[in-house]
Tab-separated table of C-alpha atoms in Angstrom:
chain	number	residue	atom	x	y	z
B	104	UNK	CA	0.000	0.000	0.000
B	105	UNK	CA	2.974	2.065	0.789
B	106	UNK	CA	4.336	1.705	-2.632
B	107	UNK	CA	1.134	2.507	-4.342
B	108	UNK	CA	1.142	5.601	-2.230
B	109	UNK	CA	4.316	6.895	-3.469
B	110	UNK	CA	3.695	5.585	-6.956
B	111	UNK	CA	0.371	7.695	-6.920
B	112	UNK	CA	2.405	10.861	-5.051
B	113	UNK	CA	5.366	10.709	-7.969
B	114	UNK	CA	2.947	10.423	-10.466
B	115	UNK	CA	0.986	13.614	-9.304
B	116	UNK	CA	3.758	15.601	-9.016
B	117	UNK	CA	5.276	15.062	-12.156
B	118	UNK	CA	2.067	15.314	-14.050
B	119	UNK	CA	1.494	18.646	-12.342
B	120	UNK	CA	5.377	20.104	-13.511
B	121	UNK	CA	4.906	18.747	-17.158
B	122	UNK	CA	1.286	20.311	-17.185
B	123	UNK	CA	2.503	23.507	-15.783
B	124	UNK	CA	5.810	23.745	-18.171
B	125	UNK	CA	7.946	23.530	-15.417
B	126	UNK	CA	9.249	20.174	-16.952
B	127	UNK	CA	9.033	20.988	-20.496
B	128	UNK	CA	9.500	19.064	-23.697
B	129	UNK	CA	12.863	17.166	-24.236
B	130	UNK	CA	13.522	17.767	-20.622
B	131	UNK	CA	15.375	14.874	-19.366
B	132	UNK	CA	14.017	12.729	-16.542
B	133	UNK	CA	16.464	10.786	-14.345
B	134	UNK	CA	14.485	8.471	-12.396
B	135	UNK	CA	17.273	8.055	-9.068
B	136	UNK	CA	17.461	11.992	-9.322
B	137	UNK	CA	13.795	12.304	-8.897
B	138	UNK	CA	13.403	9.536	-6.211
B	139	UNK	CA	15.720	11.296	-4.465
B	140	UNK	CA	14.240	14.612	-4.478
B	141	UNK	CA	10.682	13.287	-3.216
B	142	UNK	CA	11.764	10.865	-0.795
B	143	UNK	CA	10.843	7.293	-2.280
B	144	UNK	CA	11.998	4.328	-3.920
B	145	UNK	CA	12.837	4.040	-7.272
B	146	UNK	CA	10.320	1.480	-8.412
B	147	UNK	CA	7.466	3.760	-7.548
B	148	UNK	CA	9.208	6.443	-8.990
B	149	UNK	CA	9.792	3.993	-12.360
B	150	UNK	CA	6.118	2.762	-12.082
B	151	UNK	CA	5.277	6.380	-12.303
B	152	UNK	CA	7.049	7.293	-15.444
B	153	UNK	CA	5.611	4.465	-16.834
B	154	UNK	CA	1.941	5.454	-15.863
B	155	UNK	CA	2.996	8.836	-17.696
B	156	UNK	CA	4.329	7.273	-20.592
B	157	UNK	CA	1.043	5.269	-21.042
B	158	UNK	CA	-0.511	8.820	-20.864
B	159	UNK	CA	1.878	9.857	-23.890
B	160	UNK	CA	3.576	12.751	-21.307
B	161	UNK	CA	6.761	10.799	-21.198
B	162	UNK	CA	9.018	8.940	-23.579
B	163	UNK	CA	11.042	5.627	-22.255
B	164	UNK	CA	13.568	4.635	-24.908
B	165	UNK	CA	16.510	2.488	-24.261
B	166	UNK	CA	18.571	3.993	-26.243
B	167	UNK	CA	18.393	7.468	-25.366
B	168	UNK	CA	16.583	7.703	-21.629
B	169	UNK	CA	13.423	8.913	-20.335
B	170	UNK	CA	12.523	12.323	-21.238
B	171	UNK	CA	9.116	14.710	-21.144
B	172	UNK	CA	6.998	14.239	-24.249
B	173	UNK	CA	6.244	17.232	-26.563
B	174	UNK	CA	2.876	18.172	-26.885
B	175	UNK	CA	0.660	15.716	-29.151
B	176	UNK	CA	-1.346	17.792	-31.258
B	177	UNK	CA	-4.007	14.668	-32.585
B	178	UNK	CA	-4.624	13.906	-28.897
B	179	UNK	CA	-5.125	17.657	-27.590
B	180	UNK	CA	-7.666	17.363	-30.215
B	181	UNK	CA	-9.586	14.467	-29.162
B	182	UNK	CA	-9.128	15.129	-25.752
B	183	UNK	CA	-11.004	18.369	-26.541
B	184	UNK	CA	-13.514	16.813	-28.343
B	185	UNK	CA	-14.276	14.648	-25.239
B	186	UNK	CA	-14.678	17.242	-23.209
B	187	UNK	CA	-16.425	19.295	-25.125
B	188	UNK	CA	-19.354	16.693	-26.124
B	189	UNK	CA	-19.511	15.847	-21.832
B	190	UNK	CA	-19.544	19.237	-20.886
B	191	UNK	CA	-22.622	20.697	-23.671
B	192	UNK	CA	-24.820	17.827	-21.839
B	193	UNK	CA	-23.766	18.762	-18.367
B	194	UNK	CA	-24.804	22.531	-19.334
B	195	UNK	CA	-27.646	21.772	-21.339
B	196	UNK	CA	-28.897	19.323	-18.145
B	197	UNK	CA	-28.288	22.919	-16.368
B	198	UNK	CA	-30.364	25.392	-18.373
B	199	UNK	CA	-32.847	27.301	-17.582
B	200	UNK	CA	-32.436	26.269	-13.870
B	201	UNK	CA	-29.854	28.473	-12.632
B	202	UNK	CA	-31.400	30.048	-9.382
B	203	UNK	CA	-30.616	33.814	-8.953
B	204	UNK	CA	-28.235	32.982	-5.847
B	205	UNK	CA	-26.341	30.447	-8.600
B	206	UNK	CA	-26.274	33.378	-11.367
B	207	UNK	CA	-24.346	35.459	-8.680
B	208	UNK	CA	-21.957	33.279	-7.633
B	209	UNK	CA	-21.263	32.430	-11.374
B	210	UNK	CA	-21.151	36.524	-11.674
B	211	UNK	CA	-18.646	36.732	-8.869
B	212	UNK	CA	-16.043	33.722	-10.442
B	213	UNK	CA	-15.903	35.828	-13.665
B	214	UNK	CA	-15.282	39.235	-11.654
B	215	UNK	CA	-12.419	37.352	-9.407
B	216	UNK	CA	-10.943	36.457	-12.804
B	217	UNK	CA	-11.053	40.032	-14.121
B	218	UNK	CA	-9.552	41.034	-11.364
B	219	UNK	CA	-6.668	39.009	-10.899
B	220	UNK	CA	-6.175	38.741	-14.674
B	221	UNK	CA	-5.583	42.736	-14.839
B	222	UNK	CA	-3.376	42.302	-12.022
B	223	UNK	CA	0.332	41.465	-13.112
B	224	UNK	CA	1.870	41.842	-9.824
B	225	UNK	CA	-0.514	39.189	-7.698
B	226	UNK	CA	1.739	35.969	-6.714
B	227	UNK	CA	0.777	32.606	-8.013
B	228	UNK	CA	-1.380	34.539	-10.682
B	229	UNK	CA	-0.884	31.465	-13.046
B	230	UNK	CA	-2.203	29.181	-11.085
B	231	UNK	CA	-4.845	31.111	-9.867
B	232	UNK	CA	-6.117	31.900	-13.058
B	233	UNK	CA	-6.542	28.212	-13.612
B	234	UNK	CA	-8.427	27.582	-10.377
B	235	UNK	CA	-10.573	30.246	-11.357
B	236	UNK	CA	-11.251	28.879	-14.618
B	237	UNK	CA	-11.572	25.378	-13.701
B	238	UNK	CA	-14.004	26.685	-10.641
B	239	UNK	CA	-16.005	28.102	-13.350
B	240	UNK	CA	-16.176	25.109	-15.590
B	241	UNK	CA	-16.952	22.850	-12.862
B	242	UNK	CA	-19.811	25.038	-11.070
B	243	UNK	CA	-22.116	23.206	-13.905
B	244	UNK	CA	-21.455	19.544	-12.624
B	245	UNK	CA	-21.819	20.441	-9.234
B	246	UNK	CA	-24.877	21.980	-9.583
B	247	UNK	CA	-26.353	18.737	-11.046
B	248	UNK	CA	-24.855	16.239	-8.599
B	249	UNK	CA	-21.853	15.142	-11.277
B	250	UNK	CA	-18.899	16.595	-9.996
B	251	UNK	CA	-16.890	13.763	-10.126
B	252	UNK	CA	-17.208	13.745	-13.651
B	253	UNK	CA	-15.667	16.547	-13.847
B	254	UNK	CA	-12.746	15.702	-12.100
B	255	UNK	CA	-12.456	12.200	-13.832
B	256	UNK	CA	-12.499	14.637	-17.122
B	257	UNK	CA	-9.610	17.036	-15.977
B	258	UNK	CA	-7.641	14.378	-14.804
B	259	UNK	CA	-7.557	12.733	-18.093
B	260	UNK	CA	-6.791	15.993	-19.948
B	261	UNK	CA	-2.909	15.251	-20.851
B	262	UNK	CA	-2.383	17.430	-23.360
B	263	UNK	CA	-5.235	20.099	-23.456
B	264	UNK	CA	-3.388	20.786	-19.924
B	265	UNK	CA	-0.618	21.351	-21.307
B	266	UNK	CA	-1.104	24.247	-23.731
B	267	UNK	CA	-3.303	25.919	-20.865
B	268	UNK	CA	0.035	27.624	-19.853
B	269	UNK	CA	0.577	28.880	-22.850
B	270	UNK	CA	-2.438	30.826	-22.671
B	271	UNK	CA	-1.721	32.776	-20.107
B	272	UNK	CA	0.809	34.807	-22.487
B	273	UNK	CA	-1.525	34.849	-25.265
B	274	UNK	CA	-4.751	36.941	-26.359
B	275	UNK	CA	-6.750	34.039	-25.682
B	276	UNK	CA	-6.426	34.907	-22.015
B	277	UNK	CA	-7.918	38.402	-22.785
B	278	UNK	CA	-11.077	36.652	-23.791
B	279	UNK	CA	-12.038	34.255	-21.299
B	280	UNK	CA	-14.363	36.616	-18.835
B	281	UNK	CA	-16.185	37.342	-22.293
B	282	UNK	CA	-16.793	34.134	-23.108
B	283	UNK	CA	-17.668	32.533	-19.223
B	284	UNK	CA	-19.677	35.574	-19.720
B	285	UNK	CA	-21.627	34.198	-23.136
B	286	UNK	CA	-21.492	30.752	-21.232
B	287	UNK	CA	-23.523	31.964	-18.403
B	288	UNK	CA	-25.890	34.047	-20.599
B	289	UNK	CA	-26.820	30.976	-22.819
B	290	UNK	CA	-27.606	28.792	-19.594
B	291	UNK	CA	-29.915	31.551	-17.961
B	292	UNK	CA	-31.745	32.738	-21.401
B	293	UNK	CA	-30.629	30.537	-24.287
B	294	UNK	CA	-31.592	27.163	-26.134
B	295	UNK	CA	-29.655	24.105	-26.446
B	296	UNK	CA	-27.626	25.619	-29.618
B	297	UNK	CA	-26.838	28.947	-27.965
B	298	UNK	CA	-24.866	26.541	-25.409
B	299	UNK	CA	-23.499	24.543	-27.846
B	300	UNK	CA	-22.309	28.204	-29.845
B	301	UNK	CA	-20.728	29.242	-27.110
B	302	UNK	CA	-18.878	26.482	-25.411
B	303	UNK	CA	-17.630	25.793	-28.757
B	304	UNK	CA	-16.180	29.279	-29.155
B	305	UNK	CA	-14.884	29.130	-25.493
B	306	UNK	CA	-13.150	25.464	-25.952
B	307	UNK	CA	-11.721	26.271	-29.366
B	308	UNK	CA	-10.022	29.411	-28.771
B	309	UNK	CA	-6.989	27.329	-27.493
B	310	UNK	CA	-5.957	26.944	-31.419
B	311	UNK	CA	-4.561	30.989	-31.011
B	312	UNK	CA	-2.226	29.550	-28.501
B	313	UNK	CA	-1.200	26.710	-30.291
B	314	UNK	CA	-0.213	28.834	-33.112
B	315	UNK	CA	1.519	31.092	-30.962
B	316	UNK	CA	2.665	28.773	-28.901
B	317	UNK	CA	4.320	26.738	-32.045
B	318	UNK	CA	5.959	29.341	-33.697
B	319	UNK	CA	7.957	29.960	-31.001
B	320	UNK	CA	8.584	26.356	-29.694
B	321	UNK	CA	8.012	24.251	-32.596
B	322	UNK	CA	9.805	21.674	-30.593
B	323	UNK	CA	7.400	21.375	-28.187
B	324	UNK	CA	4.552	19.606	-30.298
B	325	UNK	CA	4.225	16.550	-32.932
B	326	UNK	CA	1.034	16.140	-34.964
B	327	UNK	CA	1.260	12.176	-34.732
């Protein structure tokens, strides 16, 4: 059980670093090094690599070591597709029954975000931009009794993730408030296809950072 434990831990943590960039592409991974660091074994610490390698985030060849994966561009896009069809039926199961004390506290996420996202100088902002987001996001599958799904969905999000941080530096950023905003607008007064419109322009706007993102790390990402 103790094993499993630190299998589980290393695998966490290292997901989290590649996910955030701090691990990025090509970034060689020395499996006694990062035992070490966290405190365990190395066969949990191998077990985990290989548990990220299944995920496609890491590459394990003999010939050349373990190192972080670039960015697969084919499975960022069904990943996104995935999420996309789950989360149109969570939100459609959702509209039209979004109390007034709901509408506010959906109101007040998008404000926080405005807030901190004007705000260059706030610590963590990063990673509290995510929270935000993913608070958003997951408000919906609360609010019908699902929110495990959600977190069964982020937690298989490998590469979507991943270009998440790259957003933060791009114009996409600029736009998310405007288009939590069109989210929340098509929940309280829209039909089915306003939901579907504007999820679909919320969840695709991560091609802008791709294409940013690429042209000035084409290294980072493989279209296999």
């Amino acid at each position: 059980m103790a094993s499993l434990s630190a299998r589980e831990m290393a695998y966490q943590t290292l997901r989290s670093r590649i996910i955030t960039m701090e691990l990025k592409p090509g970034d060689p991974l020395n499996d006694r090094e990062l035992a070490e660091e966290l405190g365990i074994s190395r066969t949990p610490m191998r077990e985990a690599l290989l548990m990220l390698n299944l995920a496609r985030m890491v590459d394990i060849k003999p010939q050349s070591g373990t190192h972080v994966a670039p960015i697969n561009l084919r499975l960022m896009e069904m990943e996104q597709f995935a999420r996309f069809t789950l989360e149109k039926e969570i939100l459609n199961r959702l509209r039209g029954h979004v109390t007034p004390q709901q509408e506010a506290e959906y109101r007040r996420n998008i404000e926080d975000y405005r807030v901190l996202e004007a705000d260059l100088t706030q610590p963590e902002r990063p990673t509290r931009l995510l929270e935000l987001d993913n608070a958003f996001h997951r408000r919906s599958f609360e609010l019908i009794g699902m929110a495990a799904h959600y977190d069964y969905m982020l937690a298989s999000l490998q590469h979507v993730e991943r270009i998440r941080k790259f957003s933060l530096q791009t114009e996409e950023n600029k736009s998310v408030c405007a288009t939590h905003t069109a989210i929340l607008e098509a929940l309280l007064h829209g039909s089915p296809d306003d939901v579907s419109e504007a999820l679909e322009s919320h969840l695709s706007r991560y091609k802008q950072s791709v294409a940013q993102a690429r042209s000035i790390h084409p290294e980072y990402f493989i279209d296999e």
